[in-house]
mmCIF file of C-alpha atoms and ligand atoms in Angstrom:
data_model
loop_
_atom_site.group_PDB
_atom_site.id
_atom_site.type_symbol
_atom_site.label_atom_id
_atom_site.label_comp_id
_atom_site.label_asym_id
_atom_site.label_seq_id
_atom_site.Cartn_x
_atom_site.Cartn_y
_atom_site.Cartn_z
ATOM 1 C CA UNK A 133 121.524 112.050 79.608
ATOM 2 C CA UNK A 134 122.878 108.850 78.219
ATOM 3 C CA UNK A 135 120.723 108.055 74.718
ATOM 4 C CA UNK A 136 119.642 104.778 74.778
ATOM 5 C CA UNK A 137 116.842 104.769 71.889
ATOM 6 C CA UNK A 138 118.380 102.656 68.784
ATOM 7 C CA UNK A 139 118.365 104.674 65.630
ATOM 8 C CA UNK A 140 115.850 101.666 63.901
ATOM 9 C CA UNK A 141 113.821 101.878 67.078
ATOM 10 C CA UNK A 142 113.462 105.896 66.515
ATOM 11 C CA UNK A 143 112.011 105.455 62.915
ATOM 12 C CA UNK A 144 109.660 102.628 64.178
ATOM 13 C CA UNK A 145 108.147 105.146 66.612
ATOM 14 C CA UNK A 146 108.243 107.998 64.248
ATOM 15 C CA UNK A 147 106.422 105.791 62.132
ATOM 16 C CA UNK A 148 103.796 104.433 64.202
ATOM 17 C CA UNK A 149 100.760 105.553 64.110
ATOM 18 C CA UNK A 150 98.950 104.371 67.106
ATOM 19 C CA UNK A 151 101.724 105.826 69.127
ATOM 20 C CA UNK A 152 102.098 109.546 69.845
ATOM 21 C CA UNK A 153 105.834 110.495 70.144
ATOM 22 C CA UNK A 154 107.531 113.543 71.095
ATOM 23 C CA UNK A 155 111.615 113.098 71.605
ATOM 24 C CA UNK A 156 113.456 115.287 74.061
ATOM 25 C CA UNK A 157 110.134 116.590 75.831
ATOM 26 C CA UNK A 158 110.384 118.381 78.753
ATOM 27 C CA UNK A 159 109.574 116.750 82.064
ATOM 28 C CA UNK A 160 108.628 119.761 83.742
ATOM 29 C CA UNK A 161 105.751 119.814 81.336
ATOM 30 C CA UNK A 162 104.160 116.718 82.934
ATOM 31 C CA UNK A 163 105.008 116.795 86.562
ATOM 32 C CA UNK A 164 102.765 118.785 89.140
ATOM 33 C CA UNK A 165 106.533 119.756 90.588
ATOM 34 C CA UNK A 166 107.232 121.599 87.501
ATOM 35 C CA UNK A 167 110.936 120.667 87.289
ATOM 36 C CA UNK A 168 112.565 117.447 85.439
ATOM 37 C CA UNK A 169 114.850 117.402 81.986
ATOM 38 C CA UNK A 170 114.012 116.196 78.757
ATOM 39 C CA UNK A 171 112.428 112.629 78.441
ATOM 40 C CA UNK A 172 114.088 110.875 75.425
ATOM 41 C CA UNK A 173 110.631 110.225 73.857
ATOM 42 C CA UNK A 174 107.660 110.728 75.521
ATOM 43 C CA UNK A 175 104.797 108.517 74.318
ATOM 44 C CA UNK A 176 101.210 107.909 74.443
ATOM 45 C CA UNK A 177 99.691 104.958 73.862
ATOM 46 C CA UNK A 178 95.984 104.520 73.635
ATOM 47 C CA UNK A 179 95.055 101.196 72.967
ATOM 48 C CA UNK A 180 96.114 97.728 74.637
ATOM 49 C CA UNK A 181 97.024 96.843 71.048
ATOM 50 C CA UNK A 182 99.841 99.954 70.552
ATOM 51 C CA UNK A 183 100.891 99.686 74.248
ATOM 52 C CA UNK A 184 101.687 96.096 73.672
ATOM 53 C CA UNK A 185 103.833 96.349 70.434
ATOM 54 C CA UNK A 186 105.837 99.708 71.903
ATOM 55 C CA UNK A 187 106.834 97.641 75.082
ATOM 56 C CA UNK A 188 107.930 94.349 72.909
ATOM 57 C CA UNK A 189 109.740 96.626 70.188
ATOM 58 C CA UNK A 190 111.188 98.396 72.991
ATOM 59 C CA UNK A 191 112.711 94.921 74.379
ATOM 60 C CA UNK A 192 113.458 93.956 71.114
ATOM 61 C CA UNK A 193 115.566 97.019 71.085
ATOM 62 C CA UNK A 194 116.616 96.554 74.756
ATOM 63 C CA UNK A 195 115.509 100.775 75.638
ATOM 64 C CA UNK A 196 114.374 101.087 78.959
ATOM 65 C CA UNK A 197 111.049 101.883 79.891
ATOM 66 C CA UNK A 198 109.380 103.663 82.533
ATOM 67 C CA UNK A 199 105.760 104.742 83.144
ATOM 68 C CA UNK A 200 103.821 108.002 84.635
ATOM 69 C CA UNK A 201 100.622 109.150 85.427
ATOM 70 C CA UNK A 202 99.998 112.620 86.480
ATOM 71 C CA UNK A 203 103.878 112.914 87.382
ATOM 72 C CA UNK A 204 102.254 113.904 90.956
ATOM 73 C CA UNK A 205 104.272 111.840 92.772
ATOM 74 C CA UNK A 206 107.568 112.146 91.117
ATOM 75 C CA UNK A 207 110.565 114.347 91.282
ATOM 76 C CA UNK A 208 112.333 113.682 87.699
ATOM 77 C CA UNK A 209 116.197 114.970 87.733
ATOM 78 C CA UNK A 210 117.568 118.128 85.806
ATOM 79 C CA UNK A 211 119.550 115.607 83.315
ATOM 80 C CA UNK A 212 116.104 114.080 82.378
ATOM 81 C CA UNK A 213 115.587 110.506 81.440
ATOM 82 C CA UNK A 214 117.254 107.647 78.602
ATOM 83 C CA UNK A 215 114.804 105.586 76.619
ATOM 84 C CA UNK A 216 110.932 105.978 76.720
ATOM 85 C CA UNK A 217 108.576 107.870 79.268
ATOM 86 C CA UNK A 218 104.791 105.965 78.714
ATOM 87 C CA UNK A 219 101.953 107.979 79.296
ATOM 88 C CA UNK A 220 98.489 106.082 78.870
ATOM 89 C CA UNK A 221 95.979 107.982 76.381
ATOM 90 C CA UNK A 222 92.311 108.680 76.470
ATOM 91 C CA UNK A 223 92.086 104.611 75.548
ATOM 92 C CA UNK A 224 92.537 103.484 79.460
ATOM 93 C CA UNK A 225 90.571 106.575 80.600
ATOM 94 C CA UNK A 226 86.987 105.106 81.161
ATOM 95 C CA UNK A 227 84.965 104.137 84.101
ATOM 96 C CA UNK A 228 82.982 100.823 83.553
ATOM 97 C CA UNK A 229 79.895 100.276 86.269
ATOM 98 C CA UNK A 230 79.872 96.548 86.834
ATOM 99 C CA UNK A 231 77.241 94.818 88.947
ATOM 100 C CA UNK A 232 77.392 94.975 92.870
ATOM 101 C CA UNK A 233 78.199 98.373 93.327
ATOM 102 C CA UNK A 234 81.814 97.624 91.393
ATOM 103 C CA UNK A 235 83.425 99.546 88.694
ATOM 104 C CA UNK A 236 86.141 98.714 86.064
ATOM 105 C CA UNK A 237 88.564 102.040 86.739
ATOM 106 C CA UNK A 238 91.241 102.728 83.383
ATOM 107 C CA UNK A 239 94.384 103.529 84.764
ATOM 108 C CA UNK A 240 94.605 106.852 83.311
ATOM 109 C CA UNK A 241 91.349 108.073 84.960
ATOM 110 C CA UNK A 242 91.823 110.970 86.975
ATOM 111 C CA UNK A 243 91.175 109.995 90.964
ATOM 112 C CA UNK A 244 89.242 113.010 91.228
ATOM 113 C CA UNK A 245 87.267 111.737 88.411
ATOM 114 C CA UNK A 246 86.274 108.263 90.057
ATOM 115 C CA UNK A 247 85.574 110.347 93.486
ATOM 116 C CA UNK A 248 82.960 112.149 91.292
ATOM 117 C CA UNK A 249 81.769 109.358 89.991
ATOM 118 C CA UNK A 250 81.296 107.280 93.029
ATOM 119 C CA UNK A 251 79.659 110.310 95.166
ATOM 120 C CA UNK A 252 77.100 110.677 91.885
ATOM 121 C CA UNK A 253 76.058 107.015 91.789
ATOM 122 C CA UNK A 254 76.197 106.064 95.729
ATOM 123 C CA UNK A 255 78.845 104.361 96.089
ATOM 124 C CA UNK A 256 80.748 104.274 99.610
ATOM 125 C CA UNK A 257 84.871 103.995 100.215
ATOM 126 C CA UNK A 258 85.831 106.297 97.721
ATOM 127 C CA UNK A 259 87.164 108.474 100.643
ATOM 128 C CA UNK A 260 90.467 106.784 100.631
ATOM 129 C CA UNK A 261 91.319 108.541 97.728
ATOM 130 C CA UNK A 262 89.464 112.111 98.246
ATOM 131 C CA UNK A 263 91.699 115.001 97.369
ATOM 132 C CA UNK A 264 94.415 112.741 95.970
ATOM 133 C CA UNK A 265 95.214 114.294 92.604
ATOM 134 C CA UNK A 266 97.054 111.786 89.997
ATOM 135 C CA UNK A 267 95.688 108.634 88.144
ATOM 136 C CA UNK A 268 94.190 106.052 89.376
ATOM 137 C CA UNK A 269 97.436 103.649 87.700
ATOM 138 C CA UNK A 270 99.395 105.731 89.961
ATOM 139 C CA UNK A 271 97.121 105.342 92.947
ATOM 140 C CA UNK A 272 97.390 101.607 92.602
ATOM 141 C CA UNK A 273 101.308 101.721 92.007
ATOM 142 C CA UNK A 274 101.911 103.653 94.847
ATOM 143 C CA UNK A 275 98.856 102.358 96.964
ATOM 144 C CA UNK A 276 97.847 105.964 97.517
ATOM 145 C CA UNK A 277 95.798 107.032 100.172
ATOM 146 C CA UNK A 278 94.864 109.037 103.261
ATOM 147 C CA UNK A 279 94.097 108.546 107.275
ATOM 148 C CA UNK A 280 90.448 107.248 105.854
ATOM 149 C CA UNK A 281 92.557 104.104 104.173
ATOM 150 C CA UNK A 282 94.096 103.226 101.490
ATOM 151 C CA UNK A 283 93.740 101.859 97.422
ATOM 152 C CA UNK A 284 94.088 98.823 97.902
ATOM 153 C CA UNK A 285 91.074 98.111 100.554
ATOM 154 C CA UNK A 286 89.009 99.285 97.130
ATOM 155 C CA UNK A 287 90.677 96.917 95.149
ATOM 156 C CA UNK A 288 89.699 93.399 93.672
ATOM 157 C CA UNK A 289 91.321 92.811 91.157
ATOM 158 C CA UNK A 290 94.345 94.233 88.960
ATOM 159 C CA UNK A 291 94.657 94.247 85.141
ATOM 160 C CA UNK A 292 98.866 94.763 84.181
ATOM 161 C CA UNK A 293 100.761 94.339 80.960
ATOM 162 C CA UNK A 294 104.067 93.068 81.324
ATOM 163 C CA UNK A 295 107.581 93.927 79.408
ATOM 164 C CA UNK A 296 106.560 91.082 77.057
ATOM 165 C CA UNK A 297 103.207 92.727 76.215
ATOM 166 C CA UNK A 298 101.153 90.246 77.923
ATOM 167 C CA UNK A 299 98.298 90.632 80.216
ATOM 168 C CA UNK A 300 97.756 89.484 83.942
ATOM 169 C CA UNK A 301 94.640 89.935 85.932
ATOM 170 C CA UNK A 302 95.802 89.546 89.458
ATOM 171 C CA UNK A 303 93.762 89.008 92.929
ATOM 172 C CA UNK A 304 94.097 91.839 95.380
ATOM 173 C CA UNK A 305 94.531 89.430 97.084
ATOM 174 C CA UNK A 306 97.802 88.292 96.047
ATOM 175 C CA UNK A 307 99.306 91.834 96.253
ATOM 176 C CA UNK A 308 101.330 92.823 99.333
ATOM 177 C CA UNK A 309 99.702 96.228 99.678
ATOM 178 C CA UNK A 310 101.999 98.124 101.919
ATOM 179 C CA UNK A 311 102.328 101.770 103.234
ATOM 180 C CA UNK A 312 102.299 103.654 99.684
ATOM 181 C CA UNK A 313 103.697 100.410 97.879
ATOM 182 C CA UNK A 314 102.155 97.788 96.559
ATOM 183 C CA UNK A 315 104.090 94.261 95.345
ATOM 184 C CA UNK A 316 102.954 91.897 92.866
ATOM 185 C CA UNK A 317 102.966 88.320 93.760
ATOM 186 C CA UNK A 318 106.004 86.049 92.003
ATOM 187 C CA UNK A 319 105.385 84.757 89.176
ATOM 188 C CA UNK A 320 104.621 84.851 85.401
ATOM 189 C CA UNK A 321 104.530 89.159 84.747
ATOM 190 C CA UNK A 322 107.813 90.124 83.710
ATOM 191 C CA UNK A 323 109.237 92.993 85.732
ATOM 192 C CA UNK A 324 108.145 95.917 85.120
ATOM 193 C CA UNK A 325 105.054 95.931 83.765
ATOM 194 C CA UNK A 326 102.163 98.989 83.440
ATOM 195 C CA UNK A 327 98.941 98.941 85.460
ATOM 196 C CA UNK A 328 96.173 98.945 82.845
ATOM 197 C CA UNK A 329 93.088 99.169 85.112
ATOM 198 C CA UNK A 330 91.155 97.806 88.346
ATOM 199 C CA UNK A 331 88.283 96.092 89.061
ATOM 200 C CA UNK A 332 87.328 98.197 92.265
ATOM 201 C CA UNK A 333 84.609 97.147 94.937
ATOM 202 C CA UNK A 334 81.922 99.735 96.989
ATOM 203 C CA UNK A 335 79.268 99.822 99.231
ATOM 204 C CA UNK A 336 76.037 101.228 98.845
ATOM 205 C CA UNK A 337 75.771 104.286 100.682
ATOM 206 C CA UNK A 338 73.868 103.823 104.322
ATOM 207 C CA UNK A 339 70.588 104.762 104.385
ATOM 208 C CA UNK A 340 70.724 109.176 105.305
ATOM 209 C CA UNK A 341 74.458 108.896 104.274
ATOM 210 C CA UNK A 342 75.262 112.198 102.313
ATOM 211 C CA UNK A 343 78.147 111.120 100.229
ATOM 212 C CA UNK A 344 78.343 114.795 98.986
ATOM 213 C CA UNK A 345 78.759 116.243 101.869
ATOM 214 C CA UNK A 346 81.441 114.062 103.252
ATOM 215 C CA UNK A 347 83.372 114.675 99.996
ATOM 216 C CA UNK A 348 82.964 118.242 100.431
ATOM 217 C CA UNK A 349 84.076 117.920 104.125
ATOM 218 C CA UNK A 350 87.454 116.259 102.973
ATOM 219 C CA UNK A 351 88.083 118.934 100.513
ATOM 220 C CA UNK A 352 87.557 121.529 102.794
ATOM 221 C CA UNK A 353 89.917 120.040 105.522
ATOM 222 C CA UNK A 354 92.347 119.478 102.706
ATOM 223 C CA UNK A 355 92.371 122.612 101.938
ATOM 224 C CA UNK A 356 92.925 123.892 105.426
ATOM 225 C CA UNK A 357 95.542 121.392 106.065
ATOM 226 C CA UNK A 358 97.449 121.722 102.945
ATOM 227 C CA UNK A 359 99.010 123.718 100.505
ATOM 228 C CA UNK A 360 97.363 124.374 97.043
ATOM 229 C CA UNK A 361 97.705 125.233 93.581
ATOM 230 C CA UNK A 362 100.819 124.099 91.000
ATOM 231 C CA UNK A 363 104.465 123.703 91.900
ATOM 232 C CA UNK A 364 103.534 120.521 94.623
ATOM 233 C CA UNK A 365 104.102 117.076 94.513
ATOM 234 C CA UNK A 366 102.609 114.910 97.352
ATOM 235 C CA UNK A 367 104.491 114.282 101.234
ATOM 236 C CA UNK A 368 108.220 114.120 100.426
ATOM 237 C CA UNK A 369 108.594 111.740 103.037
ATOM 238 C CA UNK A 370 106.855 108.865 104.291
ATOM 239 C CA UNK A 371 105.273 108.916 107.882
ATOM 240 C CA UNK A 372 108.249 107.311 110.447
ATOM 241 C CA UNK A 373 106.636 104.518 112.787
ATOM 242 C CA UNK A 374 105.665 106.017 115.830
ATOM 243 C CA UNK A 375 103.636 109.240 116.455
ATOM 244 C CA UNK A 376 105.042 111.984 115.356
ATOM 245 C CA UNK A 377 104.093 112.365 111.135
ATOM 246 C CA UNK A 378 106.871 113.085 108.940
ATOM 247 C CA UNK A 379 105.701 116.830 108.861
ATOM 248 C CA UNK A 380 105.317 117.190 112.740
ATOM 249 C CA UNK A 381 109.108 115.961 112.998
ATOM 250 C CA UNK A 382 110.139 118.923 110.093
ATOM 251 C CA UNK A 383 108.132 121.743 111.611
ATOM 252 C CA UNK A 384 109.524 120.480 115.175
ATOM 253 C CA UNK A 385 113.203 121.323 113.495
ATOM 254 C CA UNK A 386 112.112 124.768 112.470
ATOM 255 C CA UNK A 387 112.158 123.697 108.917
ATOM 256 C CA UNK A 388 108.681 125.670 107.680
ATOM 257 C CA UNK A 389 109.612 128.131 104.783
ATOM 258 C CA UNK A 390 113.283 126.760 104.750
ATOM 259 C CA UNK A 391 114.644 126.586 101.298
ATOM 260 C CA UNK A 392 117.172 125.913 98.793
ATOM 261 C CA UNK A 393 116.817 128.202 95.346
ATOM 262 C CA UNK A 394 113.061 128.020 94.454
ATOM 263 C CA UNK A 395 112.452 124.885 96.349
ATOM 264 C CA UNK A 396 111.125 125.545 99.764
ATOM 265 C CA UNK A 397 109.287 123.858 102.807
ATOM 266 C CA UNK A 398 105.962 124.866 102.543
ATOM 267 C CA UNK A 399 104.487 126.901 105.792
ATOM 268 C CA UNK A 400 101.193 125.407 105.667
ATOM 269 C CA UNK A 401 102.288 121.645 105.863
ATOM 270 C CA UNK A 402 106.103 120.932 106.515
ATOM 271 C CA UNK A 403 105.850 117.410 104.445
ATOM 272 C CA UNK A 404 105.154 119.277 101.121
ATOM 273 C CA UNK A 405 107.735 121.293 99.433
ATOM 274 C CA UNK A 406 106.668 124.401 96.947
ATOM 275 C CA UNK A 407 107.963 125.170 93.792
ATOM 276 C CA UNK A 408 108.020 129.077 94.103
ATOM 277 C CA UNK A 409 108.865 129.653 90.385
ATOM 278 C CA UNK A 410 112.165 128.797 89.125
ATOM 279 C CA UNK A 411 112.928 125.855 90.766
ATOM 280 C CA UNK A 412 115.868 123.215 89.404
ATOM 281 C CA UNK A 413 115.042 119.412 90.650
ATOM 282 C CA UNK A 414 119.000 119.977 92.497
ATOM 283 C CA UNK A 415 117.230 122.789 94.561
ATOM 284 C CA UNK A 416 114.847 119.564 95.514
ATOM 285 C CA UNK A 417 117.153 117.121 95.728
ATOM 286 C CA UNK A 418 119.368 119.229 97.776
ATOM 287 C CA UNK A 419 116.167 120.343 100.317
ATOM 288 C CA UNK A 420 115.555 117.001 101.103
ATOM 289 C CA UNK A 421 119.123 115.941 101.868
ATOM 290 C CA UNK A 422 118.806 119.136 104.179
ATOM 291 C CA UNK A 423 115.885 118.644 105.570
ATOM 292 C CA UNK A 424 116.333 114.642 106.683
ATOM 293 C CA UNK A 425 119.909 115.798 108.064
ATOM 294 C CA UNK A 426 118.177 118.277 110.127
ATOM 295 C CA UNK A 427 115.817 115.781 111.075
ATOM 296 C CA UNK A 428 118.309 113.413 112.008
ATOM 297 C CA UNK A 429 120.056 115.722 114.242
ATOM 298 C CA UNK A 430 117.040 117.248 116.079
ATOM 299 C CA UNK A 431 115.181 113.950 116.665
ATOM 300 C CA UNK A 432 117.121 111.317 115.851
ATOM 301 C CA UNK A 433 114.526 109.652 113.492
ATOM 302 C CA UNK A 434 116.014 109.270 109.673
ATOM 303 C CA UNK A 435 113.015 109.991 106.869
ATOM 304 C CA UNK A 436 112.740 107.727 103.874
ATOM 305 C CA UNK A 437 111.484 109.870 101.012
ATOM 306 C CA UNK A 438 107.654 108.946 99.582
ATOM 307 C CA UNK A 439 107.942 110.878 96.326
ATOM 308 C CA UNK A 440 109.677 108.892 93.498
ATOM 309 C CA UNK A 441 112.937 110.303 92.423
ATOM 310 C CA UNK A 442 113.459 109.454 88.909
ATOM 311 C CA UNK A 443 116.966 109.884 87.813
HETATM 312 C C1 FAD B 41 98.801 118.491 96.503
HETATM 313 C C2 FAD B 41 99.064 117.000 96.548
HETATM 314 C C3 FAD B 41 98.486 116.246 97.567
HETATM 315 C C4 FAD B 41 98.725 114.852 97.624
HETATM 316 N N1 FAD B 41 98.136 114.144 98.619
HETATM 317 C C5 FAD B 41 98.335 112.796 98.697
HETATM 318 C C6 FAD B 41 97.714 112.000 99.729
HETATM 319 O O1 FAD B 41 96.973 112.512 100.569
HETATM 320 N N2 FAD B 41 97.953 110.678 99.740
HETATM 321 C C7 FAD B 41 98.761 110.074 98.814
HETATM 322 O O2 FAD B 41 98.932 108.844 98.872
HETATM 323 N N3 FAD B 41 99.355 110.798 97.830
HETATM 324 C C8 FAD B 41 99.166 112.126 97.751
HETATM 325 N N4 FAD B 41 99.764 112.859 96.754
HETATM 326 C C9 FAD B 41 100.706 112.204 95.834
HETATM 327 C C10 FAD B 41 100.094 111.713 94.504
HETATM 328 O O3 FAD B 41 99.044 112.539 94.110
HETATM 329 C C11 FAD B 41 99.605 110.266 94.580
HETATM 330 O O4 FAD B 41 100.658 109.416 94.955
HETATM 331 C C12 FAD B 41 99.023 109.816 93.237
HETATM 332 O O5 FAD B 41 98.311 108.626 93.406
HETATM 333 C C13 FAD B 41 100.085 109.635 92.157
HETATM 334 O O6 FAD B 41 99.425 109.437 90.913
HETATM 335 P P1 FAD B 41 100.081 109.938 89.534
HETATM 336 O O7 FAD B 41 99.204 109.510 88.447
HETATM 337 O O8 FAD B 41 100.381 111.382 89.620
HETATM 338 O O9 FAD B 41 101.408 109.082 89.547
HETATM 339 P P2 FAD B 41 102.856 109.547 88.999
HETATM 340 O O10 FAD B 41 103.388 110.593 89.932
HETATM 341 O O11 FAD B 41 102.789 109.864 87.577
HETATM 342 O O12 FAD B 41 103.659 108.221 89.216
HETATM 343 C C14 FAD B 41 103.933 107.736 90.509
HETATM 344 C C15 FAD B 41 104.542 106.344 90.379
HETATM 345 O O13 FAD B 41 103.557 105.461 89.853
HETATM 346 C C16 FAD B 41 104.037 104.816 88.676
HETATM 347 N N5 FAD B 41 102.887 104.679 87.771
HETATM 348 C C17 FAD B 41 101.973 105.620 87.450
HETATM 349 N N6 FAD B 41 101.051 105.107 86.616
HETATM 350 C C18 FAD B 41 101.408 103.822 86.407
HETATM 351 C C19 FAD B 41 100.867 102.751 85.615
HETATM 352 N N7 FAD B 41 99.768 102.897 84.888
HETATM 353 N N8 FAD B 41 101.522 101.552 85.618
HETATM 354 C C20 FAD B 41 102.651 101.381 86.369
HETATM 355 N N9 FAD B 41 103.197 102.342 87.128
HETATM 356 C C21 FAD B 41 102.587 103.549 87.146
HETATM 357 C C22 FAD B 41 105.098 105.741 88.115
HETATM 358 O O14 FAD B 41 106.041 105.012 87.347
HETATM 359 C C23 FAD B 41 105.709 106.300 89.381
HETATM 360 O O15 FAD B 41 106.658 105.413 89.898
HETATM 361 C C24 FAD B 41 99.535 114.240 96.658
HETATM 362 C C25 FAD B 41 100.092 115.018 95.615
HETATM 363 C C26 FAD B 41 99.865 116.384 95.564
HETATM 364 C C27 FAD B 41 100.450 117.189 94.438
#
């Protein structure tokens, strides 16, 4: 991994104490997947305030910068990753009730935790995001969501800091929320910039509605449908158009407990692959090279992957 964190900019974070810093920590550590190399610092921020001044000093210093939630949705490589890995602390973790059924979501709040919290005070649509584990900043980023919807048909508004430090509340409106993307409009956020929050609108349950019960109903399903417990990011790949799913066209090649090292197709739902212990990020990599080639030649259809490779 080439180092890219400027020996100044090192004793700046060292010395910083709203920051939290640990240098050469192990992705693996953070990522459902269990695999990924060393981060070159790893920091938590917990405040607006400290978030602001890392991502300014960090231009100053011209180290790159990436973001991550709950690292479900990543696959991080074996060589790890140059410059800074941003977590958001306990700071951007809170749930704010706002009037007409609307909340204020942190970005670092679990969406289990705001499917909990909707169910408890009444509030209908959380279902999009039932059984999705990860943050709700990752939700947003990658417009998470399931055949009930998606994020972004909770969302009004969007709080995000840019690479400057500055803030931008943005209309959901103005978003381009596509299938597990979302794009901010053009215009004054610098590129890239951190999801700090959402302003997120819900119904009042229907009169009878059992909110409980239908959250209990998706878990169950879930847990039918899909694989549990650690070593599992979400789908590798992204649905195709048409009507076959991206799993239906794996299990169709005979794919189901194929593997490569550790890394194998799960045999409960083709789309996610297991981490059966020892797995290297390669032994991913490598699977889903496989795996779309196989595609390719039994269907014809080429998959586009859905988890994030970070590199
Ligand atoms: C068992 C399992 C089942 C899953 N089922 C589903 C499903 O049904 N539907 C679905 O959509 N997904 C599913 N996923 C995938 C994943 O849980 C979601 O995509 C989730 O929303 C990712 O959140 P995260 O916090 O883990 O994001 P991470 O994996 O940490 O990050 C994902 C991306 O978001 C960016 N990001 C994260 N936080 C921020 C932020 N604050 N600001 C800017 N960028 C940010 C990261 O840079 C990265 O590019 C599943 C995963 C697992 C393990």
């Amino acid at each position: 991994m080439e180092k890219a964190i400027h020996r100044d900019f090192a004793a700046w974070l060292v010395k910083s104490k709203a920051l939290c810093v640990r240098f050469d920590e192990p992705m693996s550590r953070h990522t459902t997947l269990g695999v990924g190399g060393p981060a070159e610092a790893f920091v938590v921020a917990d405040t607006k305030k400290a978030l602001a001044q890392l991502v300014q000093k960090a231009g100053k210093f011209g180290c790159p910068w990436q973001v991550l939630g709950k690292g479900s949705n990543v696959l991080v490589g074996d060589e790890g990753l140059s410059g800074l890995v941003i977590k958001l602390g306990k700071g951007f973790g809170r749930i704010r009730a706002l009037p007409g059924n609307a909340v204020f979501a942190g970005a670092s709040v679990r969406s289990t935790t705001l499917c909990r919290y909707a169910v408890k005070n009444n509030l209908d649509g959380f279902q999009v995001l039932a059984g999705i584990p990860g943050t709700v900043g990752g939700a947003l980023w990658g417009n998470a969501g399931t055949s009930a919807g998606h994020m972004g048909q909770l969302v009004q508004q969007v709080l995000v800091m840019d690479s400057l430090g500055a803030e931008h509340k943005i209309e959901s409106g103005q978003i381009c929320w596509g299938y597990r993307s979302m794009a901010l409009p053009q215009g004054p956020a610098q590129k890239p910039f951190i999801i700090i929050g959402a302003w997120l609108g819900f119904c009042p349950a229907k009169k009878g509605q059992s909110l409980e019960k239908e959250y209990s109903l998706i878990l169950e399903t879930r847990k039918k449908n899909q694989p549990a417990g650690s070593g599992l990011a979400g789908c590798f790949f992204k649905n195709p158009p048409g009507s076959l799913s991206a799993g239906a066209l794996i299990d169709r090649a005979g794919l189901k407990g194929f593997g490569v090292g550790d890394a194998v197709v799960s045999s409960v739902h083709a789309n996610f692959f297991v981490n059966r212990g020892n797995a290297k990020a390669a032994d991913f990599i490598a699977l889903m090279e496989k795996v779309a080639q196989k595609v390719r030649q039994h269907s014809g259809i080429s998959l586009e992957p859905e988890v994030r490779v970070l590199l």
